[in-house]
XYZ file of C-alpha atoms in Angstrom:
293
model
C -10.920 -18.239 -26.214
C -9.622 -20.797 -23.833
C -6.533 -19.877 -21.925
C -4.239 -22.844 -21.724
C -1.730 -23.326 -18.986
C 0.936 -22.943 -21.994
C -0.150 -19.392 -22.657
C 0.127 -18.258 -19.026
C 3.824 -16.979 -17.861
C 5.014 -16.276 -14.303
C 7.245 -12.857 -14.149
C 9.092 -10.561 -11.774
C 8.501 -6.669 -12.625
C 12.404 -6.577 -13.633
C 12.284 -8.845 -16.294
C 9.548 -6.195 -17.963
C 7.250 -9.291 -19.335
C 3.721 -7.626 -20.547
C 0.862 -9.687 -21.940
C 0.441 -10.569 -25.395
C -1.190 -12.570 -28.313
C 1.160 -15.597 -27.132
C 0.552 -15.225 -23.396
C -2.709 -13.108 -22.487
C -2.769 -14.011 -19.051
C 0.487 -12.629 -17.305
C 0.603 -12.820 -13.107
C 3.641 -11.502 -11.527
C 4.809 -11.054 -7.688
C 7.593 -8.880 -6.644
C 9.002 -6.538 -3.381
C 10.075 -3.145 -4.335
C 12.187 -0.913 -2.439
C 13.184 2.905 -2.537
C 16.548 3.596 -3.037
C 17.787 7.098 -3.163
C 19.971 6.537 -5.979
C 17.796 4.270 -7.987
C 14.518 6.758 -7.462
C 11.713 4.844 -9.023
C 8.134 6.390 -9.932
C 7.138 9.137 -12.593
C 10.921 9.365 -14.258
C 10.612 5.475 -14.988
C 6.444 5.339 -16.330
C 5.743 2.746 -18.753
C 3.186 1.438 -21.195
C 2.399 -1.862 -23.016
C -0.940 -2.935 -24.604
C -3.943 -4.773 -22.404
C -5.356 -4.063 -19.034
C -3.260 -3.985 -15.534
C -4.760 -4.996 -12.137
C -2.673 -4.472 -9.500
C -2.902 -4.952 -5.321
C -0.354 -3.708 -2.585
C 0.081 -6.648 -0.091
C 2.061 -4.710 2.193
C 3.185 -1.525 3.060
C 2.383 1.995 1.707
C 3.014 2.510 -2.080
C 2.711 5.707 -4.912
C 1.325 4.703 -8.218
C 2.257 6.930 -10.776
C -0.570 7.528 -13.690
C -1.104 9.776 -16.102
C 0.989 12.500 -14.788
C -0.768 12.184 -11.481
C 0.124 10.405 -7.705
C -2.168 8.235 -6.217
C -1.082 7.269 -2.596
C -2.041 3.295 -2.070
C -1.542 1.499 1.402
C -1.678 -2.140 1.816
C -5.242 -3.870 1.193
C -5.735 -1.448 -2.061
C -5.569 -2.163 -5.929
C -6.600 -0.803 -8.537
C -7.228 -1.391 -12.549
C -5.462 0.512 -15.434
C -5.759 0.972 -18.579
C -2.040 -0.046 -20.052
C -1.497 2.345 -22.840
C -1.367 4.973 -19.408
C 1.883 5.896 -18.342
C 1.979 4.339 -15.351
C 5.137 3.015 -12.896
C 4.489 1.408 -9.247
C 7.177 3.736 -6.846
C 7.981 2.866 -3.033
C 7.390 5.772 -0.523
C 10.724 6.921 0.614
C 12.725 4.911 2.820
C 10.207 1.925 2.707
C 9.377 -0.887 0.989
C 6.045 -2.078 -0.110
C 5.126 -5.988 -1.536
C 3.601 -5.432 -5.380
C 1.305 -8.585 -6.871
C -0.512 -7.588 -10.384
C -2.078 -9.522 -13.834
C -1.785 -8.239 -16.828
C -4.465 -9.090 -19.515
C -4.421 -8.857 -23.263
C -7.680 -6.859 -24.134
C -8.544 -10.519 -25.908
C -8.662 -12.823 -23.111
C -10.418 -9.866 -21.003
C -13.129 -9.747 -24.037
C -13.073 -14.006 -24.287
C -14.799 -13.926 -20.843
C -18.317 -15.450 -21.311
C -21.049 -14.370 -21.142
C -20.143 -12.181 -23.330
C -21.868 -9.301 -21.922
C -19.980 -9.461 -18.819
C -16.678 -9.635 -20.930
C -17.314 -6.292 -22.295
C -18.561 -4.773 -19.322
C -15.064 -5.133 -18.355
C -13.302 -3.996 -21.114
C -14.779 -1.235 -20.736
C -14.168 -0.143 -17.147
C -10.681 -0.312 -17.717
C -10.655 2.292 -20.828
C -11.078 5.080 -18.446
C -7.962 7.656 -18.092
C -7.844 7.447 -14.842
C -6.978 4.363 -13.119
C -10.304 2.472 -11.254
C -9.448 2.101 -7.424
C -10.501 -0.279 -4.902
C -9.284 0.675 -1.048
C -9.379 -1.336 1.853
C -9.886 -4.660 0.388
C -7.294 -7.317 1.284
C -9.158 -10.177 -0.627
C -7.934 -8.792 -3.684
C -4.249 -9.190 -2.794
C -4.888 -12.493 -1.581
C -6.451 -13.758 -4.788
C -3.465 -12.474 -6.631
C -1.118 -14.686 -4.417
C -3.377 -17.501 -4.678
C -3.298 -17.160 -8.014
C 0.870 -16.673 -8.637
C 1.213 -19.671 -5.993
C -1.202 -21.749 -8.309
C 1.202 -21.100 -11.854
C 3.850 -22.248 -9.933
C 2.332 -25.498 -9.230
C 1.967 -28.627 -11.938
C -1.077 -29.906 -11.417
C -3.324 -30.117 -14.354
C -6.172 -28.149 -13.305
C -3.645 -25.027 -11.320
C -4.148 -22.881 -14.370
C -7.955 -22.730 -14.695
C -7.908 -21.923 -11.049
C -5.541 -19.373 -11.474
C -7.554 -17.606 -14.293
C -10.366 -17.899 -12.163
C -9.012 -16.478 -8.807
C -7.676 -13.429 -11.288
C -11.021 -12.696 -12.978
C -12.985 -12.560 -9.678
C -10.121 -10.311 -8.000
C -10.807 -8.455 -11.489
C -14.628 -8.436 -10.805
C -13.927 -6.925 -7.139
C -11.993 -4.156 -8.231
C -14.350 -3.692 -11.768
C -17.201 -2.738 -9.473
C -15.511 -0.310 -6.898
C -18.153 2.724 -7.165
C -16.877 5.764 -9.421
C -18.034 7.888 -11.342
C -17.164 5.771 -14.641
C -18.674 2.722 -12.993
C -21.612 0.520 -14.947
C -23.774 -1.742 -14.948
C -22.878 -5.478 -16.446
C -25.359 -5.536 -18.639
C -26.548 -1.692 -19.825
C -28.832 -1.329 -22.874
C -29.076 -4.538 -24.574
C -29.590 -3.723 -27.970
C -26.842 -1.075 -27.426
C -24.711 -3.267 -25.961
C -25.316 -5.863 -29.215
C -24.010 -3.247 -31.584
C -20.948 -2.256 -29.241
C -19.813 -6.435 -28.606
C -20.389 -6.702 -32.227
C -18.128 -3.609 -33.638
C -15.426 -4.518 -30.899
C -15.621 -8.089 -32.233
C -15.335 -6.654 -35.982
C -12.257 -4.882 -34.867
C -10.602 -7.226 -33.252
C -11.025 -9.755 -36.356
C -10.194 -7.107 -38.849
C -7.743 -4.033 -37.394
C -5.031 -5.280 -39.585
C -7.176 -4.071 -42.937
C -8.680 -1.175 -44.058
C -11.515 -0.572 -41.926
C -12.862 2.988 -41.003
C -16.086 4.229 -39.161
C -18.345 3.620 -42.442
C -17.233 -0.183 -42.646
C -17.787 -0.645 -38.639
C -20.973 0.540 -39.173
C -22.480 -0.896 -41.426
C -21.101 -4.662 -40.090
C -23.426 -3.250 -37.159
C -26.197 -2.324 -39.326
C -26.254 1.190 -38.165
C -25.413 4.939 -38.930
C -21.944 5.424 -38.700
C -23.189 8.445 -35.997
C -25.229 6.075 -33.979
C -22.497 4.087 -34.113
C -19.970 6.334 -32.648
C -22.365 7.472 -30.156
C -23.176 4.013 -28.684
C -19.112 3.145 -29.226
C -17.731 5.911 -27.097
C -20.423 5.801 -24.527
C -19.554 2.385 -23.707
C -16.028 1.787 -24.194
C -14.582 5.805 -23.866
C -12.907 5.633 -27.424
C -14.809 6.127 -30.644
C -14.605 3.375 -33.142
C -11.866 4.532 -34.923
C -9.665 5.493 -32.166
C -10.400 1.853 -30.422
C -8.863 0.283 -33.828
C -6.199 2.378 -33.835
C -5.799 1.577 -29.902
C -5.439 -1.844 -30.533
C -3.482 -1.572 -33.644
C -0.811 0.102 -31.089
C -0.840 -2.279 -28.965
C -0.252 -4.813 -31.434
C 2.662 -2.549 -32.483
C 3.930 -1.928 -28.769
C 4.156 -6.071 -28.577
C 6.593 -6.425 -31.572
C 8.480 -3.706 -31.021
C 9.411 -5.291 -27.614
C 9.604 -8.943 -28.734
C 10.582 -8.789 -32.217
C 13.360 -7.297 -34.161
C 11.307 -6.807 -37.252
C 11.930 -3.189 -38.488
C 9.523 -0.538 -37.973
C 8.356 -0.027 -41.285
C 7.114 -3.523 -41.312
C 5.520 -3.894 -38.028
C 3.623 -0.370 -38.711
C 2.060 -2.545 -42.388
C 1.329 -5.769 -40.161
C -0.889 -3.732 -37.750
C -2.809 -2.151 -40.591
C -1.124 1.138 -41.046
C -0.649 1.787 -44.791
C 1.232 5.619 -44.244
C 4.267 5.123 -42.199
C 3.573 9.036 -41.293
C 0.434 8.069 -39.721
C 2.127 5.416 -37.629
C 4.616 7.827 -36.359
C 1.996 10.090 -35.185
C -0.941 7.929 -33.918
C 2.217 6.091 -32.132
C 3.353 9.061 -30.635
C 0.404 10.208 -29.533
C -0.398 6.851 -27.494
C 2.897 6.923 -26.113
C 4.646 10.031 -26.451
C 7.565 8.928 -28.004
C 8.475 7.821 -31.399
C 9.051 4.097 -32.038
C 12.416 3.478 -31.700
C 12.668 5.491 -29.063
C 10.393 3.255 -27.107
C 12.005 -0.064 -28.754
C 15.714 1.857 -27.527
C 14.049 2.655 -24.004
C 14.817 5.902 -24.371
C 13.015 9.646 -24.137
């Protein structure tokens, strides 16, 4: 998938702009501050569908995750998993300069070759966010890359994808305990690209763990194995992963009604919806479409 310069947007934080099937590729540039009446943090956490990576440029910073605090200073980012709660808070009395990209699973999985497009998928499925400290460069390819959409010349876009997927790369291979190689088993890798392909192409239908399989040519068991060692969902719940985010994306940009956007993404009980949906987010769907808890 090529990533035109018409698919890319520019965004503050307040306007709440999140990557999707329209615009994969979503850089954004902003200065937060901590006001005691407008606390920000943990009360405000978020989610949306595709991958964040995100880089303090200056001063100290609290990202919220998961239920957890993770103190950041200025030359640190990190890589989340979306469908995390997650909300960027200032340390009291301070102020602290945010950049970030968000990435639609698809143009993170477009990357060729494709091996290396997977390989980072897949380090940002973990449930904890990936962290990167003390590295500046980051940051800096993030403001190259916001001060490149901004521009008009033709070839500002590609450079701007490119500046994002190395500052992607950086922070990708930080040492952790859920880091891996690029590359991995190749025949296991084979099956994984091509069930994660499968499920992109066909989420919207009928597809369970027997049809995934056997598009892979393998035991549903082997499968699953392979699957969740690589990508830290089993087949199944990656489908219904990216089913919600396919749901979080109209719900926020479309006033289509519920019981139609649950169909579109492939769910066929409206019960099921409600509960898979709830589960990913912890709240029901119009209560995330309302904003409230």
């Amino acid at each position: 998938m090529v990533v035109r310069a018409d698919r890319i947007k520019i965004w503050k934080q307040t306007q709440g702009n999140i990557a999707t099937a329209r615009h994969p590729f979503v850089l954004g540039s902003d200065v937060l501050v901590s006001k005691p009446a407008q606390p920000s943090g943990a009360a405000h956490a978020h989610i949306h569908g595709g991958i964040e990576l995100g880089a303090v440029a200056d001063g100290p910073a609290i990202l919220h995750a998961s239920g957890r605090d993770y103190e950041l200073e200025a030359g640190d980012s990190f890589l989340i998993d979306s469908s995390l709660p997650h909300q960027m808070g200032a340390v009291s009395g301070t102020s602290f300069r945010y950049l970030y990209a968000h990435l639609s699973h698809d143009a993170v999985l477009s990357i060729r070759p494709w091996e290396c497009g997977l390989a980072l998928a897949s380090r940002a499925q973990g449930r904890v966010p990936v962290f990167l400290k003390g590295a500046p460069i980051v940051g800096r390819l993030l403001a190259e890359s916001f001060a490149l959409q901004q521009g008009d010349q033709p070839f500002d876009a590609v450079l701007a994808w490119s500046k994002t997927i190395e500052a992607l790369v950086l922070v990708a291979r930080a040492p952790g305990p859920t880091a891996a190689s690029v590359v991995g088993a190749a025949s296991g890798n084979d099956a994984v690209f091509a069930a994660v392909e499968f499920i992109h192409q066909h989420y919207r239908e009928s597809i369970g763990a027997t049809e995934i399989a056997k598009h892979c040519s393998l035991s549903s068991s082997r499968l699953t194995h392979l699957f969740s060692k690589k990508m830290k969902y089993s087949p199944v719940e990656y489908r219904n992963k990216l089913r919600i985010d396919h749901a979080l994306d109209a719900l926020l940009g479309s006033a289509v009604a519920v019981e139609r956007i649950a169909s579109d993404v492939g769910f066929q009980s409206l019960g099921i919806f409600y509960r898979v949906f709830k589960q990913a987010t912890g709240k029901t769907p119009k209560q995330f479409r309302s904003g409230k808890s």
